[in-house]
CSV table of C-alpha atoms and ligand atoms in Angstrom, one decimal:
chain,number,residue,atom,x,y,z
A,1,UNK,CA,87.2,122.1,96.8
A,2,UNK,CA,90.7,121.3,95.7
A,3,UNK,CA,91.5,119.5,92.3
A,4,UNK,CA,92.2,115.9,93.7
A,5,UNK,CA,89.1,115.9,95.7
A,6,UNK,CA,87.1,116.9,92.6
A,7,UNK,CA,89.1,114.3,91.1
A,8,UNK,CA,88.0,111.7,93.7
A,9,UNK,CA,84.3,113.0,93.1
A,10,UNK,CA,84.8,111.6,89.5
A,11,UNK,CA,86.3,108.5,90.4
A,12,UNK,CA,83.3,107.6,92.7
A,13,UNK,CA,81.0,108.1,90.0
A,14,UNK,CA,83.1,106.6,87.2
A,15,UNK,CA,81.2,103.9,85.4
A,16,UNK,CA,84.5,103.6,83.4
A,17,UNK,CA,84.9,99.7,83.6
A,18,UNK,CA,82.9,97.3,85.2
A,19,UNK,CA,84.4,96.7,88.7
A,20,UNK,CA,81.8,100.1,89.2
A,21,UNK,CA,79.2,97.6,89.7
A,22,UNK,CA,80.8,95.8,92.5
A,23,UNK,CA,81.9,98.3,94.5
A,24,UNK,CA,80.7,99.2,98.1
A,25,UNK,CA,83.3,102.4,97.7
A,26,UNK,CA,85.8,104.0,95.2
A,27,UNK,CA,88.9,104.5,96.6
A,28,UNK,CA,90.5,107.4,94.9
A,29,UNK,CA,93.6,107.8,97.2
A,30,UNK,CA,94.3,110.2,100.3
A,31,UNK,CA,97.0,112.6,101.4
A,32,UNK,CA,98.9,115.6,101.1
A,33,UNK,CA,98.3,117.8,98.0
A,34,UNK,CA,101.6,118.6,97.8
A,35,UNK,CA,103.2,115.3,99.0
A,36,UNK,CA,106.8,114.5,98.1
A,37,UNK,CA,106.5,111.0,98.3
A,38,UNK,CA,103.4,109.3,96.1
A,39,UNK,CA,102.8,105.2,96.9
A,40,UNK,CA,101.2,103.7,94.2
A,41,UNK,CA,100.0,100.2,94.7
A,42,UNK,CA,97.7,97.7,92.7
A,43,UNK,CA,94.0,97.8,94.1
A,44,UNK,CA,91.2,98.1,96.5
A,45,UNK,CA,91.0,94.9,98.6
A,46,UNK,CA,88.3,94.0,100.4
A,47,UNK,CA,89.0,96.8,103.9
A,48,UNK,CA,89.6,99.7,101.3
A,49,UNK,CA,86.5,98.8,99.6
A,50,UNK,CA,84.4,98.7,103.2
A,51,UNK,CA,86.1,102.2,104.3
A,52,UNK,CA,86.8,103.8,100.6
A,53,UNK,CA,90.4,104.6,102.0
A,54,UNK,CA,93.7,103.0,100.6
A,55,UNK,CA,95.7,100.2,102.3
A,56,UNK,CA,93.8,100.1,105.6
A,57,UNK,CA,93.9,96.0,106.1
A,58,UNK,CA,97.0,94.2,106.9
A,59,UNK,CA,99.3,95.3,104.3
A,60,UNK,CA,98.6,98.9,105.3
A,61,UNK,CA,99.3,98.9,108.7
A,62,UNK,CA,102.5,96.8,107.3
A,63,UNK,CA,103.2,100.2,105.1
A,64,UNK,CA,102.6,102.4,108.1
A,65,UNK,CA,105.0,101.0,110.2
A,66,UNK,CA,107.7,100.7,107.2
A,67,UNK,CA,107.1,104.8,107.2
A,68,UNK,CA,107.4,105.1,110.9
A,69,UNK,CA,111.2,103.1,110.2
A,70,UNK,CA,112.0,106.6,108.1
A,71,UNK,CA,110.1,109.3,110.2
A,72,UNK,CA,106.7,109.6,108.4
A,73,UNK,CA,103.3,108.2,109.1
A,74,UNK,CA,100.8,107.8,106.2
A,75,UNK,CA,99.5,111.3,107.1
A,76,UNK,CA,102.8,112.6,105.2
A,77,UNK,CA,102.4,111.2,102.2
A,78,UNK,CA,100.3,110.4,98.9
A,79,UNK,CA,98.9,106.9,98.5
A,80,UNK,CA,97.0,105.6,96.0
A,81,UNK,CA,96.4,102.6,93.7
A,82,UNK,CA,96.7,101.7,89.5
A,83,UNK,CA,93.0,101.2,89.9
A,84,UNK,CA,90.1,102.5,92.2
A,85,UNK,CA,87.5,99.9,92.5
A,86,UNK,CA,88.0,96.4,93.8
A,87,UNK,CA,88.3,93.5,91.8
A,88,UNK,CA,86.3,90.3,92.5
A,89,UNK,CA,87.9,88.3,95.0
A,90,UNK,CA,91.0,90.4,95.1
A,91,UNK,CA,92.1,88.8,91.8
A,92,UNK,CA,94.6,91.0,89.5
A,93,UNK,CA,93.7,94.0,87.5
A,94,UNK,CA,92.9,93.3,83.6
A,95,UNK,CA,94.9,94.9,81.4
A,96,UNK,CA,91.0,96.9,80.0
A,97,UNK,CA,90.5,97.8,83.9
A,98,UNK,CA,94.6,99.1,84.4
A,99,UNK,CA,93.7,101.2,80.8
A,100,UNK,CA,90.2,102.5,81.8
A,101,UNK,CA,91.7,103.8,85.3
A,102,UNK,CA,95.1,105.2,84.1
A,103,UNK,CA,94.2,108.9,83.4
A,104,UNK,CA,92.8,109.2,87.2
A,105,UNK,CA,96.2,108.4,88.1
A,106,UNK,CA,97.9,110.4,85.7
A,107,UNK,CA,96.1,112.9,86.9
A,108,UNK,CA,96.7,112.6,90.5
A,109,UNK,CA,100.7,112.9,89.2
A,110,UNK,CA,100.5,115.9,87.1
A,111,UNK,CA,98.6,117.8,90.4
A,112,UNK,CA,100.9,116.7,92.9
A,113,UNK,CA,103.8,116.4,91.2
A,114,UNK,CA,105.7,114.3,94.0
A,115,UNK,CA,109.5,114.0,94.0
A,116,UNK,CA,109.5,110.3,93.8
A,117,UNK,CA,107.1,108.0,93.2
A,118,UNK,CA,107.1,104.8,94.7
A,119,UNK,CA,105.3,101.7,92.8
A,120,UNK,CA,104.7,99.1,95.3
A,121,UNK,CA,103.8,95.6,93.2
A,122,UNK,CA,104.3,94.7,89.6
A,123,UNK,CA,100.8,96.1,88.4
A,124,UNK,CA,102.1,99.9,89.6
A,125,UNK,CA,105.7,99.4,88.4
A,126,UNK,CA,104.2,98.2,85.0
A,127,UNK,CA,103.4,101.7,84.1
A,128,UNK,CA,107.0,102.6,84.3
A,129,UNK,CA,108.9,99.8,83.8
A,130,UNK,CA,106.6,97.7,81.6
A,131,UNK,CA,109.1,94.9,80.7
A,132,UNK,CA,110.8,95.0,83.9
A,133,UNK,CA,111.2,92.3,86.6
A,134,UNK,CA,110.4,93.5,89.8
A,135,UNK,CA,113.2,90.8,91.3
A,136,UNK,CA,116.0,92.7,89.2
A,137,UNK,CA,114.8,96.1,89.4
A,138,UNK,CA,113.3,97.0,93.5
A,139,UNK,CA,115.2,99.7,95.1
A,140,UNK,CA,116.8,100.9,92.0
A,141,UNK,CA,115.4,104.8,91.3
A,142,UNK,CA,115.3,105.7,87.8
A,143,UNK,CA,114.1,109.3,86.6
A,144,UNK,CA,111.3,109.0,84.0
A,145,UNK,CA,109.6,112.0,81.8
A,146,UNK,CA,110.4,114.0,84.7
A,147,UNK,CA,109.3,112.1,87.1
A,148,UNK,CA,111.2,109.9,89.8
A,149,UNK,CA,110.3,106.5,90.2
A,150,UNK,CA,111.3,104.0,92.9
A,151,UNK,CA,110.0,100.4,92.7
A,152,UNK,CA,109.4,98.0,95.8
A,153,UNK,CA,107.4,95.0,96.9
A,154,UNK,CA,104.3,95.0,97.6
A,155,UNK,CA,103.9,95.5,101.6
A,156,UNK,CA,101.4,92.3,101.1
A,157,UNK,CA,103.8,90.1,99.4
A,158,UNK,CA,106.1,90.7,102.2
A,159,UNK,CA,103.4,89.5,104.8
A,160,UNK,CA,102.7,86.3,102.3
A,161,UNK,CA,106.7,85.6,101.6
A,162,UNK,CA,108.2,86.5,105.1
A,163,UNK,CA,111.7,86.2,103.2
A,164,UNK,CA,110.9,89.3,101.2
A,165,UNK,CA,110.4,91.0,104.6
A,166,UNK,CA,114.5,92.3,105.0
A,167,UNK,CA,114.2,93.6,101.3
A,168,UNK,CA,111.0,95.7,101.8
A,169,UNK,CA,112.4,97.1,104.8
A,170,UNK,CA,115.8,97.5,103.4
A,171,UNK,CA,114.1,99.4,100.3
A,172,UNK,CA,111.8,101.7,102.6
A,173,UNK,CA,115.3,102.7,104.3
A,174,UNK,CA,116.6,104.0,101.1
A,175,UNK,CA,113.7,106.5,100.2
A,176,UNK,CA,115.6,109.4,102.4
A,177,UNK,CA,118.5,109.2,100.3
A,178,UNK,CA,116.5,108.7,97.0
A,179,UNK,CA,114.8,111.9,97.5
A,180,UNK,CA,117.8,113.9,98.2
A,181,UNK,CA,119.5,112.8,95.4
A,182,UNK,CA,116.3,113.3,93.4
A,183,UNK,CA,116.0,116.7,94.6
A,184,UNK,CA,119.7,117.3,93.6
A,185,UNK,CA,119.2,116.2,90.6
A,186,UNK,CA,116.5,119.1,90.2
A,187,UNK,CA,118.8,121.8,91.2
A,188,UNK,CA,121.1,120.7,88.2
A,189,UNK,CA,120.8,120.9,84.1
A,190,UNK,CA,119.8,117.4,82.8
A,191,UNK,CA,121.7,115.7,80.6
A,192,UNK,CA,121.1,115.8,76.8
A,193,UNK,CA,118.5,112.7,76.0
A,194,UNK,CA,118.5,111.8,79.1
A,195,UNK,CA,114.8,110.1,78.7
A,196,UNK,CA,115.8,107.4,81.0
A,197,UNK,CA,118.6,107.7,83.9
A,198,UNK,CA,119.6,105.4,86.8
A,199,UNK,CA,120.1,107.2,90.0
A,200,UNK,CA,121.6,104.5,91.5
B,1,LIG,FE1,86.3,103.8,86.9
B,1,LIG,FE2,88.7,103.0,87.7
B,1,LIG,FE3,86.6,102.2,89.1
B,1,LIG,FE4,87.0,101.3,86.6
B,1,LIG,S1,88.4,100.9,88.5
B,1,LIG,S2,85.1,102.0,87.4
B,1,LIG,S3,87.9,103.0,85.6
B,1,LIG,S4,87.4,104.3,88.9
């Protein structure tokens, strides 16, 4: 058995908050191990919680075909959410929830260790950007304690806003050309105190 999936046999018995008691599933997040791109988004709706698998209603077969725009299906990557277990009625994640759930997450970093991590919604880009505005700050990558992060829409908010539809898209399109530079970036000595750094 590999770390994440004794990682995802902890999350489906976590009693950590109380959205445990209204679960039908955990959904602790699927893909590759060793995936280079990790999306992150806010939280079991009400398909993920049926099937205990990530972005599987409408928003998800919105992500899948903004991966097939760049060459990937969902099979090639990491996807996950700030929190496991649905909330009532879809409503947002409380800030007690987001903290109970974090280290599963910060987990599922540390072992895959992707190149850049994409937040998809406010609650995800939170972690990172905590006083940012997702308006002012999609499709800007910034590195962060080593890690690269890349915020964008949620694919749902696009489905609900149809004018957010060309920015999502036009977001997904960069992710190539974030993880080169990303990857670059690697290759070479970081600057000195370089604790925050705009890649674009
Ligand atoms: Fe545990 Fe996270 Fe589910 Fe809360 S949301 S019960 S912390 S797995």
């Amino acid at each position: 058995m590999s770390e994440l999936e004794r990682l995802a046999e902890e999350v489906a018995q976590c009693t950590k908050c109380l959205l445990h008691r209204g679960r039908t599933h955990a959904v602790p997040g699927e893909g590759p191990d060793d995936a280079t791109i990790m999306f992150v988004g806010e939280a079991p709706g009400f398909h993920e919680d049926q099937q205990g698998r990530p972005f599987v209603g409408a928003a998800g077969q919105f992500l899948e075909e903004l991966l097939a725009s760049i060459g990937l299906t969902r099979d090639d990557v990491y996807i996950t959410n700030v929190i496991k277990c649905r909330p009532p009625g879809n409503r947002d994640p409380l800030p007690d929830e987001i903290r109970a759930c974090a280290p599963f997450l910060d987990r599922q970093i540390e072992m895959i260790g992707p190149t850049v991590l994409v937040t998809l919604g406010r609650f995800s880009m939170a972690r990172a950007f905590p006083s940012g505005r997702i308006s002012h700050i999609h499709g800007e990558a910034r590195k962060i304690g080593g890690v690269v992060y890349y915020p964008m829409y949620h694919p749902a908010a696009a489905l609900h806003r149809p004018s957010l539809r060309g920015t999502v898209e036009e977001d997904m399109r960069r992710i190539p050309m974030v993880i080169e530079r990303a990857a670059q970036m690697a290759e070479s000595q970081p600057p000195p105190q370089a604790e925050q750094l705009e890649l674009f």
